């Protein structure tokens, strides 16, 4: 069964936070939201808005469509300098 767009976006944001080592508080600050607002969006209690998608894309340095294409595509689109150090080291030997 395919995921809905909202669930896919929540998973994508979680994957990007993991890949970059960012907390909800850090994402909230970058988007001009509170940590509680990000938490509610991530839990599904509130929906991410289209303006949020644009802001998330700008924050992570990816295209909005990368975010909507799912966690794998979004993480692959992340600029190398946005990856947290442990992720960069794992891929350094390739």
PDB file of N, CA and C in Angstrom:
ATOM      1  N   UNK A   1       0.838  -1.182   0.000  1.00  0.00           N
ATOM      2  CA  UNK A   1       0.000   0.000   0.000  1.00  0.00           C
ATOM      3  C   UNK A   1       0.886   1.250   0.000  1.00  0.00           C
ATOM      4  N   UNK A   2       0.601   2.153  -0.889  1.00  0.00           N
ATOM      5  CA  UNK A   2       1.399   3.367  -1.015  1.00  0.00           C
ATOM      6  C   UNK A   2       1.081   4.339   0.120  1.00  0.00           C
ATOM      7  N   UNK A   3       2.102   5.063   0.535  1.00  0.00           N
ATOM      8  CA  UNK A   3       1.923   6.083   1.564  1.00  0.00           C
ATOM      9  C   UNK A   3       1.240   7.303   0.973  1.00  0.00           C
ATOM     10  N   UNK A   4       0.465   7.991   1.799  1.00  0.00           N
ATOM     11  CA  UNK A   4      -0.097   9.262   1.395  1.00  0.00           C
ATOM     12  C   UNK A   4       0.980  10.329   1.395  1.00  0.00           C
ATOM     13  N   UNK A   5       0.715  11.435   0.743  1.00  0.00           N
ATOM     14  CA  UNK A   5       1.696  12.509   0.626  1.00  0.00           C
ATOM     15  C   UNK A   5       2.089  13.068   1.993  1.00  0.00           C
ATOM     16  N   UNK A   6       1.126  13.237   2.896  1.00  0.00           N
ATOM     17  CA  UNK A   6       1.457  13.788   4.220  1.00  0.00           C
ATOM     18  C   UNK A   6       2.370  12.855   4.997  1.00  0.00           C
ATOM     19  N   UNK A   7       2.056  11.558   4.992  1.00  0.00           N
ATOM     20  CA  UNK A   7       2.902  10.598   5.709  1.00  0.00           C
ATOM     21  C   UNK A   7       4.283  10.526   5.075  1.00  0.00           C
ATOM     22  N   UNK A   8       4.332  10.556   3.778  1.00  0.00           N
ATOM     23  CA  UNK A   8       5.619  10.527   3.074  1.00  0.00           C
ATOM     24  C   UNK A   8       6.454  11.749   3.443  1.00  0.00           C
ATOM     25  N   UNK A   9       5.831  12.917   3.526  1.00  0.00           N
ATOM     26  CA  UNK A   9       6.569  14.133   3.882  1.00  0.00           C
ATOM     27  C   UNK A   9       7.071  14.046   5.322  1.00  0.00           C
ATOM     28  N   UNK A  10       6.258  13.511   6.231  1.00  0.00           N
ATOM     29  CA  UNK A  10       6.723  13.350   7.615  1.00  0.00           C
ATOM     30  C   UNK A  10       7.937  12.429   7.674  1.00  0.00           C
ATOM     31  N   UNK A  11       7.893  11.330   6.934  1.00  0.00           N
ATOM     32  CA  UNK A  11       9.032  10.413   6.899  1.00  0.00           C
ATOM     33  C   UNK A  11      10.253  11.070   6.267  1.00  0.00           C
ATOM     34  N   UNK A  12      10.016  11.879   5.251  1.00  0.00           N
ATOM     35  CA  UNK A  12      11.107  12.584   4.582  1.00  0.00           C
ATOM     36  C   UNK A  12      11.775  13.575   5.527  1.00  0.00           C
ATOM     37  N   UNK A  13      10.992  14.347   6.238  1.00  0.00           N
ATOM     38  CA  UNK A  13      11.555  15.311   7.195  1.00  0.00           C
ATOM     39  C   UNK A  13      12.333  14.570   8.273  1.00  0.00           C
ATOM     40  N   UNK A  14      11.795  13.469   8.773  1.00  0.00           N
ATOM     41  CA  UNK A  14      12.512  12.684   9.784  1.00  0.00           C
ATOM     42  C   UNK A  14      13.834  12.163   9.231  1.00  0.00           C
ATOM     43  N   UNK A  15      13.839  11.690   7.993  1.00  0.00           N
ATOM     44  CA  UNK A  15      15.071  11.182   7.376  1.00  0.00           C
ATOM     45  C   UNK A  15      16.089  12.299   7.194  1.00  0.00           C
ATOM     46  N   UNK A  16      15.629  13.471   6.789  1.00  0.00           N
ATOM     47  CA  UNK A  16      16.546  14.603   6.612  1.00  0.00           C
ATOM     48  C   UNK A  16      17.119  15.062   7.947  1.00  0.00           C
ATOM     49  N   UNK A  17      16.291  15.053   8.974  1.00  0.00           N
ATOM     50  CA  UNK A  17      16.781  15.424  10.301  1.00  0.00           C
ATOM     51  C   UNK A  17      17.847  14.425  10.751  1.00  0.00           C
ATOM     52  N   UNK A  18      17.611  13.154  10.504  1.00  0.00           N
ATOM     53  CA  UNK A  18      18.585  12.116  10.862  1.00  0.00           C
ATOM     54  C   UNK A  18      19.880  12.298  10.064  1.00  0.00           C
ATOM     55  N   UNK A  19      19.755  12.518   8.769  1.00  0.00           N
ATOM     56  CA  UNK A  19      20.933  12.637   7.902  1.00  0.00           C
ATOM     57  C   UNK A  19      21.781  13.864   8.229  1.00  0.00           C
ATOM     58  N   UNK A  20      21.134  14.921   8.692  1.00  0.00           N
ATOM     59  CA  UNK A  20      21.858  16.153   8.995  1.00  0.00           C
ATOM     60  C   UNK A  20      22.195  16.291  10.475  1.00  0.00           C
ATOM     61  N   UNK A  21      21.602  15.432  11.305  1.00  0.00           N
ATOM     62  CA  UNK A  21      21.837  15.530  12.743  1.00  0.00           C
ATOM     63  C   UNK A  21      21.076  16.659  13.401  1.00  0.00           C
ATOM     64  N   UNK A  22      20.034  17.128  12.756  1.00  0.00           N
ATOM     65  CA  UNK A  22      19.259  18.244  13.298  1.00  0.00           C
ATOM     66  C   UNK A  22      18.138  17.758  14.207  1.00  0.00           C
ATOM     67  N   UNK A  23      17.831  18.563  15.187  1.00  0.00           N
ATOM     68  CA  UNK A  23      16.709  18.305  16.087  1.00  0.00           C
ATOM     69  C   UNK A  23      15.480  19.050  15.571  1.00  0.00           C
ATOM     70  N   UNK A  24      14.325  18.718  16.135  1.00  0.00           N
ATOM     71  CA  UNK A  24      13.112  19.456  15.786  1.00  0.00           C
ATOM     72  C   UNK A  24      13.272  20.936  16.120  1.00  0.00           C
ATOM     73  N   UNK A  25      13.951  21.221  17.200  1.00  0.00           N
ATOM     74  CA  UNK A  25      14.157  22.624  17.593  1.00  0.00           C
ATOM     75  C   UNK A  25      14.968  23.374  16.529  1.00  0.00           C
ATOM     76  N   UNK A  26      15.981  22.725  15.986  1.00  0.00           N
ATOM     77  CA  UNK A  26      16.810  23.358  14.955  1.00  0.00           C
ATOM     78  C   UNK A  26      16.004  23.598  13.683  1.00  0.00           C
ATOM     79  N   UNK A  27      15.201  22.620  13.299  1.00  0.00           N
ATOM     80  CA  UNK A  27      14.350  22.781  12.111  1.00  0.00           C
ATOM     81  C   UNK A  27      13.333  23.891  12.357  1.00  0.00           C
ATOM     82  N   UNK A  28      12.760  23.903  13.537  1.00  0.00           N
ATOM     83  CA  UNK A  28      11.776  24.929  13.876  1.00  0.00           C
ATOM     84  C   UNK A  28      12.374  26.329  13.765  1.00  0.00           C
ATOM     85  N   UNK A  29      13.564  26.510  14.305  1.00  0.00           N
ATOM     86  CA  UNK A  29      14.221  27.816  14.227  1.00  0.00           C
ATOM     87  C   UNK A  29      14.457  28.229  12.782  1.00  0.00           C
ATOM     88  N   UNK A  30      14.880  27.295  11.959  1.00  0.00           N
ATOM     89  CA  UNK A  30      15.149  27.595  10.549  1.00  0.00           C
ATOM     90  C   UNK A  30      13.879  27.971   9.796  1.00  0.00           C
ATOM     91  N   UNK A  31      12.745  27.418  10.216  1.00  0.00           N
ATOM     92  CA  UNK A  31      11.477  27.670   9.519  1.00  0.00           C
ATOM     93  C   UNK A  31      10.651  28.780  10.157  1.00  0.00           C
ATOM     94  N   UNK A  32      11.123  29.313  11.276  1.00  0.00           N
ATOM     95  CA  UNK A  32      10.355  30.348  11.963  1.00  0.00           C
ATOM     96  C   UNK A  32       9.136  29.782  12.686  1.00  0.00           C
ATOM     97  N   UNK A  33       9.258  28.532  13.130  1.00  0.00           N
ATOM     98  CA  UNK A  33       8.189  27.869  13.869  1.00  0.00           C
ATOM     99  C   UNK A  33       8.689  27.567  15.273  1.00  0.00           C
ATOM    100  N   UNK A  34       7.793  27.078  16.110  1.00  0.00           N
ATOM    101  CA  UNK A  34       8.207  26.596  17.414  1.00  0.00           C
ATOM    102  C   UNK A  34       8.485  25.100  17.310  1.00  0.00           C
ATOM    103  N   UNK A  35       9.214  24.576  18.282  1.00  0.00           N
ATOM    104  CA  UNK A  35       9.475  23.134  18.302  1.00  0.00           C
ATOM    105  C   UNK A  35       8.162  22.376  18.410  1.00  0.00           C
ATOM    106  N   UNK A  36       7.213  22.913  19.159  1.00  0.00           N
ATOM    107  CA  UNK A  36       5.903  22.271  19.304  1.00  0.00           C
ATOM    108  C   UNK A  36       5.182  22.192  17.959  1.00  0.00           C
ATOM    109  N   UNK A  37       5.271  23.238  17.161  1.00  0.00           N
ATOM    110  CA  UNK A  37       4.625  23.217  15.841  1.00  0.00           C
ATOM    111  C   UNK A  37       5.249  22.144  14.949  1.00  0.00           C
ATOM    112  N   UNK A  38       6.563  22.024  14.973  1.00  0.00           N
ATOM    113  CA  UNK A  38       7.229  20.991  14.176  1.00  0.00           C
ATOM    114  C   UNK A  38       6.833  19.617  14.705  1.00  0.00           C
ATOM    115  N   UNK A  39       6.799  19.456  16.017  1.00  0.00           N
ATOM    116  CA  UNK A  39       6.419  18.184  16.617  1.00  0.00           C
ATOM    117  C   UNK A  39       5.005  17.788  16.194  1.00  0.00           C
ATOM    118  N   UNK A  40       4.093  18.726  16.213  1.00  0.00           N
ATOM    119  CA  UNK A  40       2.706  18.440  15.806  1.00  0.00           C
ATOM    120  C   UNK A  40       2.638  18.051  14.333  1.00  0.00           C
ATOM    121  N   UNK A  41       3.422  18.695  13.497  1.00  0.00           N
ATOM    122  CA  UNK A  41       3.447  18.332  12.076  1.00  0.00           C
ATOM    123  C   UNK A  41       4.036  16.934  11.890  1.00  0.00           C
ATOM    124  N   UNK A  42       5.098  16.651  12.624  1.00  0.00           N
ATOM    125  CA  UNK A  42       5.764  15.355  12.498  1.00  0.00           C
ATOM    126  C   UNK A  42       4.930  14.200  13.066  1.00  0.00           C
ATOM    127  N   UNK A  43       4.100  14.486  14.043  1.00  0.00           N
ATOM    128  CA  UNK A  43       3.266  13.434  14.634  1.00  0.00           C
ATOM    129  C   UNK A  43       1.978  13.215  13.853  1.00  0.00           C
ATOM    130  N   UNK A  44       1.655  14.153  12.972  1.00  0.00           N
ATOM    131  CA  UNK A  44       0.414  14.054  12.217  1.00  0.00           C
ATOM    132  C   UNK A  44      -0.752  14.779  12.864  1.00  0.00           C
ATOM    133  N   UNK A  45      -0.515  15.394  14.025  1.00  0.00           N
ATOM    134  CA  UNK A  45      -1.569  16.154  14.692  1.00  0.00           C
ATOM    135  C   UNK A  45      -1.903  17.435  13.926  1.00  0.00           C
ATOM    136  N   UNK A  46      -0.953  17.925  13.149  1.00  0.00           N
ATOM    137  CA  UNK A  46      -1.142  19.078  12.265  1.00  0.00           C
ATOM    138  C   UNK A  46      -0.464  18.737  10.944  1.00  0.00           C
ATOM    139  N   UNK A  47      -0.918  19.362   9.888  1.00  0.00           N
ATOM    140  CA  UNK A  47      -0.362  19.062   8.563  1.00  0.00           C
ATOM    141  C   UNK A  47       0.736  20.052   8.191  1.00  0.00           C
ATOM    142  N   UNK A  48       1.751  19.539   7.481  1.00  0.00           N
ATOM    143  CA  UNK A  48       2.725  20.431   6.858  1.00  0.00           C
ATOM    144  C   UNK A  48       1.986  21.201   5.765  1.00  0.00           C
ATOM    145  N   UNK A  49       2.289  22.477   5.624  1.00  0.00           N
ATOM    146  CA  UNK A  49       1.658  23.334   4.627  1.00  0.00           C
ATOM    147  C   UNK A  49       2.582  23.478   3.415  1.00  0.00           C
ATOM    148  N   UNK A  50       2.026  23.924   2.299  1.00  0.00           N
ATOM    149  CA  UNK A  50       2.849  24.114   1.100  1.00  0.00           C
ATOM    150  C   UNK A  50       3.974  25.107   1.343  1.00  0.00           C
ATOM    151  N   UNK A  51       3.704  26.165   2.099  1.00  0.00           N
ATOM    152  CA  UNK A  51       4.756  27.127   2.425  1.00  0.00           C
ATOM    153  C   UNK A  51       5.868  26.459   3.236  1.00  0.00           C
ATOM    154  N   UNK A  52       5.487  25.505   4.084  1.00  0.00           N
ATOM    155  CA  UNK A  52       6.487  24.761   4.859  1.00  0.00           C
ATOM    156  C   UNK A  52       7.390  23.956   3.930  1.00  0.00           C
ATOM    157  N   UNK A  53       6.807  23.370   2.886  1.00  0.00           N
ATOM    158  CA  UNK A  53       7.601  22.571   1.939  1.00  0.00           C
ATOM    159  C   UNK A  53       8.648  23.457   1.274  1.00  0.00           C
ATOM    160  N   UNK A  54       8.251  24.644   0.855  1.00  0.00           N
ATOM    161  CA  UNK A  54       9.215  25.579   0.255  1.00  0.00           C
ATOM    162  C   UNK A  54      10.316  25.939   1.253  1.00  0.00           C
ATOM    163  N   UNK A  55       9.924  26.215   2.501  1.00  0.00           N
ATOM    164  CA  UNK A  55      10.903  26.592   3.527  1.00  0.00           C
ATOM    165  C   UNK A  55      11.828  25.418   3.862  1.00  0.00           C
ATOM    166  N   UNK A  56      11.269  24.211   3.957  1.00  0.00           N
ATOM    167  CA  UNK A  56      12.093  23.027   4.215  1.00  0.00           C
ATOM    168  C   UNK A  56      13.090  22.804   3.084  1.00  0.00           C
ATOM    169  N   UNK A  57      12.629  22.947   1.852  1.00  0.00           N
ATOM    170  CA  UNK A  57      13.510  22.754   0.691  1.00  0.00           C
ATOM    171  C   UNK A  57      14.652  23.762   0.720  1.00  0.00           C
ATOM    172  N   UNK A  58      14.343  25.007   0.992  1.00  0.00           N
ATOM    173  CA  UNK A  58      15.385  26.033   1.064  1.00  0.00           C
ATOM    174  C   UNK A  58      16.356  25.729   2.206  1.00  0.00           C
ATOM    175  N   UNK A  59      15.829  25.319   3.338  1.00  0.00           N
ATOM    176  CA  UNK A  59      16.678  25.014   4.498  1.00  0.00           C
ATOM    177  C   UNK A  59      17.639  23.866   4.199  1.00  0.00           C
ATOM    178  N   UNK A  60      17.155  22.823   3.553  1.00  0.00           N
ATOM    179  CA  UNK A  60      17.994  21.657   3.291  1.00  0.00           C
ATOM    180  C   UNK A  60      18.763  21.749   1.977  1.00  0.00           C
ATOM    181  N   UNK A  61      18.499  22.775   1.173  1.00  0.00           N
ATOM    182  CA  UNK A  61      19.229  22.943  -0.081  1.00  0.00           C
ATOM    183  C   UNK A  61      18.820  21.946  -1.156  1.00  0.00           C
ATOM    184  N   UNK A  62      17.538  21.569  -1.137  1.00  0.00           N
ATOM    185  CA  UNK A  62      17.005  20.650  -2.139  1.00  0.00           C
ATOM    186  C   UNK A  62      15.802  21.303  -2.818  1.00  0.00           C
ATOM    187  N   UNK A  63      15.326  20.677  -3.888  1.00  0.00           N
ATOM    188  CA  UNK A  63      14.131  21.185  -4.558  1.00  0.00           C
ATOM    189  C   UNK A  63      12.882  20.736  -3.796  1.00  0.00           C
ATOM    190  N   UNK A  64      11.820  21.530  -3.799  1.00  0.00           N
ATOM    191  CA  UNK A  64      10.583  21.090  -3.144  1.00  0.00           C
ATOM    192  C   UNK A  64      10.120  19.718  -3.641  1.00  0.00           C
ATOM    193  N   UNK A  65      10.269  19.464  -4.924  1.00  0.00           N
ATOM    194  CA  UNK A  65       9.848  18.164  -5.455  1.00  0.00           C
ATOM    195  C   UNK A  65      10.683  17.014  -4.901  1.00  0.00           C
ATOM    196  N   UNK A  66      11.940  17.278  -4.514  1.00  0.00           N
ATOM    197  CA  UNK A  66      12.754  16.240  -3.875  1.00  0.00           C
ATOM    198  C   UNK A  66      12.112  15.811  -2.553  1.00  0.00           C
ATOM    199  N   UNK A  67      11.560  16.769  -1.824  1.00  0.00           N
ATOM    200  CA  UNK A  67      10.904  16.456  -0.559  1.00  0.00           C
ATOM    201  C   UNK A  67       9.660  15.610  -0.783  1.00  0.00           C
ATOM    202  N   UNK A  68       8.942  15.907  -1.839  1.00  0.00           N
ATOM    203  CA  UNK A  68       7.697  15.202  -2.109  1.00  0.00           C
ATOM    204  C   UNK A  68       7.926  13.854  -2.776  1.00  0.00           C
ATOM    205  N   UNK A  69       9.161  13.594  -3.190  1.00  0.00           N
ATOM    206  CA  UNK A  69       9.505  12.344  -3.863  1.00  0.00           C
ATOM    207  C   UNK A  69       9.918  11.259  -2.877  1.00  0.00           C
ATOM    208  N   UNK A  70       9.908  11.574  -1.599  1.00  0.00           N
ATOM    209  CA  UNK A  70      10.177  10.576  -0.579  1.00  0.00           C
ATOM    210  C   UNK A  70      11.532  10.721   0.081  1.00  0.00           C
ATOM    211  N   UNK A  71      11.711   9.993   1.184  1.00  0.00           N
ATOM    212  CA  UNK A  71      12.936  10.116   1.991  1.00  0.00           C
ATOM    213  C   UNK A  71      14.215   9.791   1.228  1.00  0.00           C
ATOM    214  N   UNK A  72      14.207   8.739   0.445  1.00  0.00           N
ATOM    215  CA  UNK A  72      15.430   8.338  -0.256  1.00  0.00           C
ATOM    216  C   UNK A  72      15.872   9.415  -1.224  1.00  0.00           C
ATOM    217  N   UNK A  73      14.964   9.887  -2.059  1.00  0.00           N
ATOM    218  CA  UNK A  73      15.306  10.923  -3.046  1.00  0.00           C
ATOM    219  C   UNK A  73      15.753  12.208  -2.359  1.00  0.00           C
ATOM    220  N   UNK A  74      15.064  12.589  -1.297  1.00  0.00           N
ATOM    221  CA  UNK A  74      15.415  13.821  -0.595  1.00  0.00           C
ATOM    222  C   UNK A  74      16.810  13.726   0.011  1.00  0.00           C
ATOM    223  N   UNK A  75      17.121  12.600   0.630  1.00  0.00           N
ATOM    224  CA  UNK A  75      18.449  12.442   1.246  1.00  0.00           C
ATOM    225  C   UNK A  75      19.538  12.372   0.180  1.00  0.00           C
ATOM    226  N   UNK A  76      19.244  11.751  -0.944  1.00  0.00           N
ATOM    227  CA  UNK A  76      20.219  11.710  -2.041  1.00  0.00           C
ATOM    228  C   UNK A  76      20.472  13.104  -2.614  1.00  0.00           C
ATOM    229  N   UNK A  77      19.478  13.979  -2.532  1.00  0.00           N
ATOM    230  CA  UNK A  77      19.606  15.333  -3.079  1.00  0.00           C
ATOM    231  C   UNK A  77      20.312  16.296  -2.123  1.00  0.00           C
ATOM    232  N   UNK A  78      20.475  15.895  -0.863  1.00  0.00           N
ATOM    233  CA  UNK A  78      21.142  16.780   0.108  1.00  0.00           C
ATOM    234  C   UNK A  78      22.547  17.129  -0.354  1.00  0.00           C
ATOM    235  N   UNK A  79      22.919  18.400  -0.274  1.00  0.00           N
ATOM    236  CA  UNK A  79      24.306  18.767  -0.550  1.00  0.00           C
ATOM    237  C   UNK A  79      25.231  18.072   0.461  1.00  0.00           C
ATOM    238  N   UNK A  80      26.390  17.671   0.020  1.00  0.00           N
ATOM    239  CA  UNK A  80      27.333  16.927   0.872  1.00  0.00           C
ATOM    240  C   UNK A  80      27.663  17.673   2.159  1.00  0.00           C
ATOM    241  N   UNK A  81      27.729  18.998   2.099  1.00  0.00           N
ATOM    242  CA  UNK A  81      28.087  19.746   3.300  1.00  0.00           C
ATOM    243  C   UNK A  81      26.954  19.811   4.322  1.00  0.00           C
ATOM    244  N   UNK A  82      25.769  19.321   3.986  1.00  0.00           N
ATOM    245  CA  UNK A  82      24.654  19.286   4.930  1.00  0.00           C
ATOM    246  C   UNK A  82      24.597  17.974   5.705  1.00  0.00           C
ATOM    247  N   UNK A  83      25.320  16.954   5.229  1.00  0.00           N
ATOM    248  CA  UNK A  83      25.312  15.668   5.919  1.00  0.00           C
ATOM    249  C   UNK A  83      26.105  15.766   7.212  1.00  0.00           C
ATOM    250  N   UNK A  84      25.616  15.105   8.250  1.00  0.00           N
ATOM    251  CA  UNK A  84      26.371  15.153   9.497  1.00  0.00           C
ATOM    252  C   UNK A  84      27.662  14.364   9.333  1.00  0.00           C
ATOM    253  N   UNK A  85      28.620  14.654  10.148  1.00  0.00           N
ATOM    254  CA  UNK A  85      29.976  14.125  10.005  1.00  0.00           C
ATOM    255  C   UNK A  85      30.019  12.604   9.968  1.00  0.00           C
ATOM    256  N   UNK A  86      29.222  11.922  10.773  1.00  0.00           N
ATOM    257  CA  UNK A  86      29.280  10.461  10.791  1.00  0.00           C
ATOM    258  C   UNK A  86      28.817   9.875   9.468  1.00  0.00           C
ATOM    259  N   UNK A  87      27.851  10.495   8.832  1.00  0.00           N
ATOM    260  CA  UNK A  87      27.368  10.022   7.539  1.00  0.00           C
ATOM    261  C   UNK A  87      28.433  10.274   6.482  1.00  0.00           C
ATOM    262  N   UNK A  88      29.097  11.421   6.529  1.00  0.00           N
ATOM    263  CA  UNK A  88      30.131  11.747   5.563  1.00  0.00           C
ATOM    264  C   UNK A  88      31.298  10.765   5.677  1.00  0.00           C
ATOM    265  N   UNK A  89      31.690  10.420   6.909  1.00  0.00           N
ATOM    266  CA  UNK A  89      32.812   9.503   7.097  1.00  0.00           C
ATOM    267  C   UNK A  89      32.496   8.117   6.549  1.00  0.00           C
ATOM    268  N   UNK A  90      31.270   7.639   6.740  1.00  0.00           N
ATOM    269  CA  UNK A  90      30.899   6.316   6.248  1.00  0.00           C
ATOM    270  C   UNK A  90      31.031   6.240   4.731  1.00  0.00           C
ATOM    271  N   UNK A  91      30.677   7.324   4.040  1.00  0.00           N
ATOM    272  CA  UNK A  91      30.722   7.325   2.582  1.00  0.00           C
ATOM    273  C   UNK A  91      32.071   7.721   2.020  1.00  0.00           C
ATOM    274  N   UNK A  92      33.004   8.115   2.856  1.00  0.00           N
ATOM    275  CA  UNK A  92      34.293   8.625   2.381  1.00  0.00           C
ATOM    276  C   UNK A  92      35.149   7.554   1.700  1.00  0.00           C
ATOM    277  N   UNK A  93      34.976   6.303   2.064  1.00  0.00           N
ATOM    278  CA  UNK A  93      35.796   5.251   1.506  1.00  0.00           C
ATOM    279  C   UNK A  93      35.317   4.714   0.176  1.00  0.00           C
ATOM    280  N   UNK A  94      34.245   5.232  -0.337  1.00  0.00           N
ATOM    281  CA  UNK A  94      33.683   4.736  -1.602  1.00  0.00           C
ATOM    282  C   UNK A  94      34.343   5.337  -2.799  1.00  0.00           C
TER     283      UNK A  94
END
